[in-house]
């Protein structure tokens, strides 16, 4: 059973998501929260597997709440960001903070349940077109401390190729087809890249690839 915490300052949104998720045989809503501080307390008390995190909340916003959640010792939950706008700087910051993906609040019910299952399985929820557009928009500006991390030097030439394709939103099967690899080999390369760069998932890999200049916006 996948345990889900819903954090949103709108009671109607929380109630609607709860109805959708509680109707699934493999998902249960273990708690709700109306702001970021409540979300942190509820997460500590209930130990959810996945947190649906609204970005714009009072007291403590979703970005700071995500940072706190994912910096806690042990096995933190996966965070799935909820937003009203697909091109939202706050979403980009949440992805930098370690969120496993994002989705719009008007998502169809089946897609909401699928998203929870995807991130619970350790995958990143990346809608390639939207994610790439979002990251390109906000990495065009110089940011303090940006640049290639030294860990990139530890990647093999093949792993660099794979990282570039991950940053362009390709799935493992698409990477395998592009580089003439088996899907299992592509998956192994991605796992090694995440391990070498100490990244949680593909979302962070995409952000790093753009911010380091490995992949150029618009390229």
mmCIF file of N, CA and C in Angstrom, residues 69-143:
data_model
loop_
_atom_site.group_PDB
_atom_site.id
_atom_site.type_symbol
_atom_site.label_atom_id
_atom_site.label_comp_id
_atom_site.label_asym_id
_atom_site.label_seq_id
_atom_site.Cartn_x
_atom_site.Cartn_y
_atom_site.Cartn_z
ATOM 1 N N UNK A 69 12.117 18.239 4.086
ATOM 2 C CA UNK A 69 11.757 16.822 4.009
ATOM 3 C C UNK A 69 12.907 15.970 3.488
ATOM 4 N N UNK A 70 13.531 16.443 2.400
ATOM 5 C CA UNK A 70 14.524 15.624 1.716
ATOM 6 C C UNK A 70 15.909 15.697 2.357
ATOM 7 N N UNK A 71 16.096 16.630 3.288
ATOM 8 C CA UNK A 71 17.374 16.696 3.995
ATOM 9 C C UNK A 71 17.331 15.934 5.314
ATOM 10 N N UNK A 72 16.164 15.419 5.667
ATOM 11 C CA UNK A 72 16.025 14.684 6.924
ATOM 12 C C UNK A 72 16.739 13.344 6.821
ATOM 13 N N UNK A 73 17.282 12.842 7.938
ATOM 14 C CA UNK A 73 17.950 11.541 7.911
ATOM 15 C C UNK A 73 16.958 10.412 7.650
ATOM 16 N N UNK A 74 17.489 9.266 7.277
ATOM 17 C CA UNK A 74 16.628 8.126 7.007
ATOM 18 C C UNK A 74 16.212 8.080 5.559
ATOM 19 N N UNK A 75 15.014 7.571 5.327
ATOM 20 C CA UNK A 75 14.493 7.443 3.962
ATOM 21 C C UNK A 75 13.353 8.433 3.769
ATOM 22 N N UNK A 76 13.657 9.609 3.230
ATOM 23 C CA UNK A 76 12.605 10.614 3.052
ATOM 24 C C UNK A 76 11.608 10.183 1.981
ATOM 25 N N UNK A 77 10.412 10.748 2.020
ATOM 26 C CA UNK A 77 9.412 10.412 0.999
ATOM 27 C C UNK A 77 9.765 11.031 -0.342
ATOM 28 N N UNK A 78 9.125 10.556 -1.374
ATOM 29 C CA UNK A 78 9.216 11.199 -2.678
ATOM 30 C C UNK A 78 8.255 12.380 -2.698
ATOM 31 N N UNK A 79 8.665 13.456 -3.341
ATOM 32 C CA UNK A 79 7.832 14.650 -3.399
ATOM 33 C C UNK A 79 7.374 14.895 -4.828
ATOM 34 N N UNK A 80 6.071 15.036 -4.983
ATOM 35 C CA UNK A 80 5.471 15.337 -6.277
ATOM 36 C C UNK A 80 4.818 16.713 -6.162
ATOM 37 N N UNK A 81 5.310 17.662 -6.932
ATOM 38 C CA UNK A 81 4.884 19.050 -6.811
ATOM 39 C C UNK A 81 3.574 19.288 -7.566
ATOM 40 N N UNK A 82 2.675 20.020 -6.925
ATOM 41 C CA UNK A 82 1.409 20.412 -7.540
ATOM 42 C C UNK A 82 1.478 21.884 -7.914
ATOM 43 N N UNK A 83 1.071 22.220 -9.113
ATOM 44 C CA UNK A 83 1.121 23.617 -9.533
ATOM 45 C C UNK A 83 -0.035 23.939 -10.463
ATOM 46 N N UNK A 84 -0.383 25.214 -10.515
ATOM 47 C CA UNK A 84 -1.436 25.671 -11.413
ATOM 48 C C UNK A 84 -0.874 26.032 -12.779
ATOM 49 N N UNK A 85 0.412 26.397 -12.816
ATOM 50 C CA UNK A 85 1.036 26.858 -14.064
ATOM 51 C C UNK A 85 2.225 25.972 -14.406
ATOM 52 N N UNK A 86 2.317 25.545 -15.658
ATOM 53 C CA UNK A 86 3.428 24.668 -16.023
ATOM 54 C C UNK A 86 4.750 25.425 -16.116
ATOM 55 N N UNK A 87 4.708 26.723 -16.459
ATOM 56 C CA UNK A 87 5.941 27.506 -16.494
ATOM 57 C C UNK A 87 5.987 28.373 -15.237
ATOM 58 N N UNK A 88 6.516 27.821 -14.183
ATOM 59 C CA UNK A 88 6.476 28.450 -12.876
ATOM 60 C C UNK A 88 7.860 28.357 -12.255
ATOM 61 N N UNK A 89 8.467 29.510 -11.974
ATOM 62 C CA UNK A 89 9.817 29.502 -11.412
ATOM 63 C C UNK A 89 9.874 28.710 -10.112
ATOM 64 N N UNK A 90 8.776 28.720 -9.364
ATOM 65 C CA UNK A 90 8.756 27.998 -8.098
ATOM 66 C C UNK A 90 8.873 26.491 -8.323
ATOM 67 N N UNK A 91 8.292 26.020 -9.423
ATOM 68 C CA UNK A 91 8.410 24.598 -9.748
ATOM 69 C C UNK A 91 9.866 24.241 -10.013
ATOM 70 N N UNK A 92 10.545 25.100 -10.755
ATOM 71 C CA UNK A 92 11.963 24.870 -11.042
ATOM 72 C C UNK A 92 12.765 24.803 -9.748
ATOM 73 N N UNK A 93 12.501 25.720 -8.812
ATOM 74 C CA UNK A 93 13.213 25.710 -7.538
ATOM 75 C C UNK A 93 12.899 24.448 -6.747
ATOM 76 N N UNK A 94 11.664 23.978 -6.828
ATOM 77 C CA UNK A 94 11.302 22.745 -6.127
ATOM 78 C C UNK A 94 12.039 21.550 -6.722
ATOM 79 N N UNK A 95 12.211 21.560 -8.040
ATOM 80 C CA UNK A 95 12.960 20.485 -8.688
ATOM 81 C C UNK A 95 14.415 20.523 -8.248
ATOM 82 N N UNK A 96 14.970 21.738 -8.125
ATOM 83 C CA UNK A 96 16.343 21.858 -7.633
ATOM 84 C C UNK A 96 16.448 21.350 -6.200
ATOM 85 N N UNK A 97 15.366 21.524 -5.444
ATOM 86 C CA UNK A 97 15.366 21.089 -4.048
ATOM 87 C C UNK A 97 15.241 19.583 -3.909
ATOM 88 N N UNK A 98 14.933 18.892 -5.006
ATOM 89 C CA UNK A 98 14.894 17.441 -4.960
ATOM 90 C C UNK A 98 13.556 16.805 -5.238
ATOM 91 N N UNK A 99 12.550 17.597 -5.624
ATOM 92 C CA UNK A 99 11.249 17.016 -5.959
ATOM 93 C C UNK A 99 11.409 16.047 -7.134
ATOM 94 N N UNK A 100 10.615 14.999 -7.118
ATOM 95 C CA UNK A 100 10.728 13.960 -8.143
ATOM 96 C C UNK A 100 9.921 14.254 -9.398
ATOM 97 N N UNK A 101 9.301 15.406 -9.446
ATOM 98 C CA UNK A 101 8.541 15.765 -10.626
ATOM 99 C C UNK A 101 7.431 16.716 -10.263
ATOM 100 N N UNK A 102 6.622 17.071 -11.243
ATOM 101 C CA UNK A 102 5.511 17.969 -10.973
ATOM 102 C C UNK A 102 4.365 17.655 -11.908
ATOM 103 N N UNK A 103 3.175 18.088 -11.494
ATOM 104 C CA UNK A 103 2.009 17.932 -12.355
ATOM 105 C C UNK A 103 1.049 19.075 -12.084
ATOM 106 N N UNK A 104 0.205 19.357 -13.064
ATOM 107 C CA UNK A 104 -0.772 20.426 -12.933
ATOM 108 C C UNK A 104 -1.936 19.958 -12.071
ATOM 109 N N UNK A 105 -2.541 20.911 -11.357
ATOM 110 C CA UNK A 105 -3.623 20.561 -10.437
ATOM 111 C C UNK A 105 -4.875 20.072 -11.151
ATOM 112 N N UNK A 106 -5.016 20.391 -12.437
ATOM 113 C CA UNK A 106 -6.201 19.928 -13.167
ATOM 114 C C UNK A 106 -5.968 18.574 -13.841
ATOM 115 N N UNK A 107 -5.021 17.811 -13.301
ATOM 116 C CA UNK A 107 -4.694 16.496 -13.849
ATOM 117 C C UNK A 107 -5.915 15.582 -13.810
ATOM 118 N N UNK A 108 -6.029 14.707 -14.810
ATOM 119 C CA UNK A 108 -7.109 13.725 -14.828
ATOM 120 C C UNK A 108 -6.906 12.705 -13.699
ATOM 121 N N UNK A 109 -7.982 12.206 -13.102
ATOM 122 C CA UNK A 109 -7.856 11.246 -11.991
ATOM 123 C C UNK A 109 -6.942 10.053 -12.268
ATOM 124 N N UNK A 110 -7.069 9.377 -13.423
ATOM 125 C CA UNK A 110 -6.164 8.247 -13.659
ATOM 126 C C UNK A 110 -4.694 8.663 -13.697
ATOM 127 N N UNK A 111 -4.430 9.873 -14.211
ATOM 128 C CA UNK A 111 -3.057 10.352 -14.306
ATOM 129 C C UNK A 111 -2.493 10.668 -12.928
ATOM 130 N N UNK A 112 -3.334 11.152 -12.020
ATOM 131 C CA UNK A 112 -2.892 11.427 -10.653
ATOM 132 C C UNK A 112 -2.444 10.133 -9.975
ATOM 133 N N UNK A 113 -3.255 9.094 -10.090
ATOM 134 C CA UNK A 113 -2.898 7.811 -9.480
ATOM 135 C C UNK A 113 -1.631 7.239 -10.112
ATOM 136 N N UNK A 114 -1.518 7.359 -11.427
ATOM 137 C CA UNK A 114 -0.316 6.860 -12.103
ATOM 138 C C UNK A 114 0.920 7.616 -11.630
ATOM 139 N N UNK A 115 0.785 8.933 -11.455
ATOM 140 C CA UNK A 115 1.920 9.749 -11.019
ATOM 141 C C UNK A 115 2.409 9.303 -9.647
ATOM 142 N N UNK A 116 1.489 9.042 -8.756
ATOM 143 C CA UNK A 116 1.864 8.575 -7.415
ATOM 144 C C UNK A 116 2.620 7.254 -7.505
ATOM 145 N N UNK A 117 2.147 6.353 -8.341
ATOM 146 C CA UNK A 117 2.805 5.046 -8.482
ATOM 147 C C UNK A 117 4.195 5.198 -9.099
ATOM 148 N N UNK A 118 4.318 6.096 -10.072
ATOM 149 C CA UNK A 118 5.605 6.294 -10.749
ATOM 150 C C UNK A 118 6.660 6.792 -9.777
ATOM 151 N N UNK A 119 6.355 7.844 -9.025
ATOM 152 C CA UNK A 119 7.368 8.388 -8.123
ATOM 153 C C UNK A 119 7.618 7.458 -6.943
ATOM 154 N N UNK A 120 6.603 6.721 -6.517
ATOM 155 C CA UNK A 120 6.818 5.762 -5.430
ATOM 156 C C UNK A 120 7.771 4.656 -5.850
ATOM 157 N N UNK A 121 7.762 4.332 -7.139
ATOM 158 C CA UNK A 121 8.650 3.289 -7.661
ATOM 159 C C UNK A 121 10.075 3.783 -7.847
ATOM 160 N N UNK A 122 10.308 5.064 -7.523
ATOM 161 C CA UNK A 122 11.666 5.591 -7.618
ATOM 162 C C UNK A 122 11.972 6.254 -8.942
ATOM 163 N N UNK A 123 10.954 6.398 -9.779
ATOM 164 C CA UNK A 123 11.162 7.051 -11.066
ATOM 165 C C UNK A 123 10.839 8.540 -10.940
ATOM 166 N N UNK A 124 11.269 9.308 -11.914
ATOM 167 C CA UNK A 124 10.946 10.735 -11.949
ATOM 168 C C UNK A 124 9.776 10.957 -12.885
ATOM 169 N N UNK A 125 8.891 11.846 -12.487
ATOM 170 C CA UNK A 125 7.753 12.160 -13.339
ATOM 171 C C UNK A 125 8.130 13.344 -14.205
ATOM 172 N N UNK A 126 8.590 13.043 -15.408
ATOM 173 C CA UNK A 126 9.044 14.086 -16.329
ATOM 174 C C UNK A 126 8.156 14.105 -17.564
ATOM 175 N N UNK A 127 7.482 15.218 -17.762
ATOM 176 C CA UNK A 127 6.812 15.433 -19.037
ATOM 177 C C UNK A 127 7.833 16.165 -19.896
ATOM 178 N N UNK A 128 8.500 15.471 -20.819
ATOM 179 C CA UNK A 128 9.681 16.039 -21.481
ATOM 180 C C UNK A 128 9.491 17.439 -22.044
ATOM 181 N N UNK A 129 8.409 17.684 -22.771
ATOM 182 C CA UNK A 129 8.237 18.984 -23.412
ATOM 183 C C UNK A 129 8.122 20.100 -22.374
ATOM 184 N N UNK A 130 7.299 19.879 -21.362
ATOM 185 C CA UNK A 130 7.084 20.917 -20.347
ATOM 186 C C UNK A 130 8.330 21.078 -19.492
ATOM 187 N N UNK A 131 8.922 19.969 -19.067
ATOM 188 C CA UNK A 131 10.081 20.042 -18.186
ATOM 189 C C UNK A 131 11.249 20.733 -18.868
ATOM 190 N N UNK A 132 11.515 20.373 -20.102
ATOM 191 C CA UNK A 132 12.634 20.982 -20.806
ATOM 192 C C UNK A 132 12.399 22.479 -20.998
ATOM 193 N N UNK A 133 11.165 22.839 -21.365
ATOM 194 C CA UNK A 133 10.828 24.247 -21.568
ATOM 195 C C UNK A 133 10.987 25.019 -20.256
ATOM 196 N N UNK A 134 10.533 24.430 -19.173
ATOM 197 C CA UNK A 134 10.642 25.060 -17.855
ATOM 198 C C UNK A 134 12.096 25.301 -17.485
ATOM 199 N N UNK A 135 12.916 24.268 -17.618
ATOM 200 C CA UNK A 135 14.313 24.378 -17.212
ATOM 201 C C UNK A 135 15.075 25.322 -18.123
ATOM 202 N N UNK A 136 14.805 25.254 -19.412
ATOM 203 C CA UNK A 136 15.482 26.166 -20.329
ATOM 204 C C UNK A 136 15.190 27.622 -19.977
ATOM 205 N N UNK A 137 13.947 27.898 -19.615
ATOM 206 C CA UNK A 137 13.573 29.279 -19.322
ATOM 207 C C UNK A 137 14.335 29.811 -18.119
ATOM 208 N N UNK A 138 14.484 28.989 -17.087
ATOM 209 C CA UNK A 138 15.051 29.506 -15.848
ATOM 210 C C UNK A 138 16.554 29.281 -15.711
ATOM 211 N N UNK A 139 17.161 28.507 -16.600
ATOM 212 C CA UNK A 139 18.611 28.375 -16.554
ATOM 213 C C UNK A 139 19.300 29.343 -17.519
ATOM 214 N N UNK A 140 18.540 30.130 -18.235
ATOM 215 C CA UNK A 140 19.151 31.132 -19.105
ATOM 216 C C UNK A 140 19.801 32.244 -18.286
ATOM 217 N N UNK A 141 19.332 32.414 -17.053
ATOM 218 C CA UNK A 141 19.893 33.454 -16.202
ATOM 219 C C UNK A 141 21.072 32.886 -15.426
ATOM 220 N N UNK A 142 22.133 33.655 -15.258
ATOM 221 C CA UNK A 142 23.252 33.168 -14.455
ATOM 222 C C UNK A 142 22.822 32.990 -13.006
ATOM 223 N N UNK A 143 23.266 31.911 -12.382
ATOM 224 C CA UNK A 143 22.931 31.692 -10.978
ATOM 225 C C UNK A 143 24.209 31.503 -10.181
#
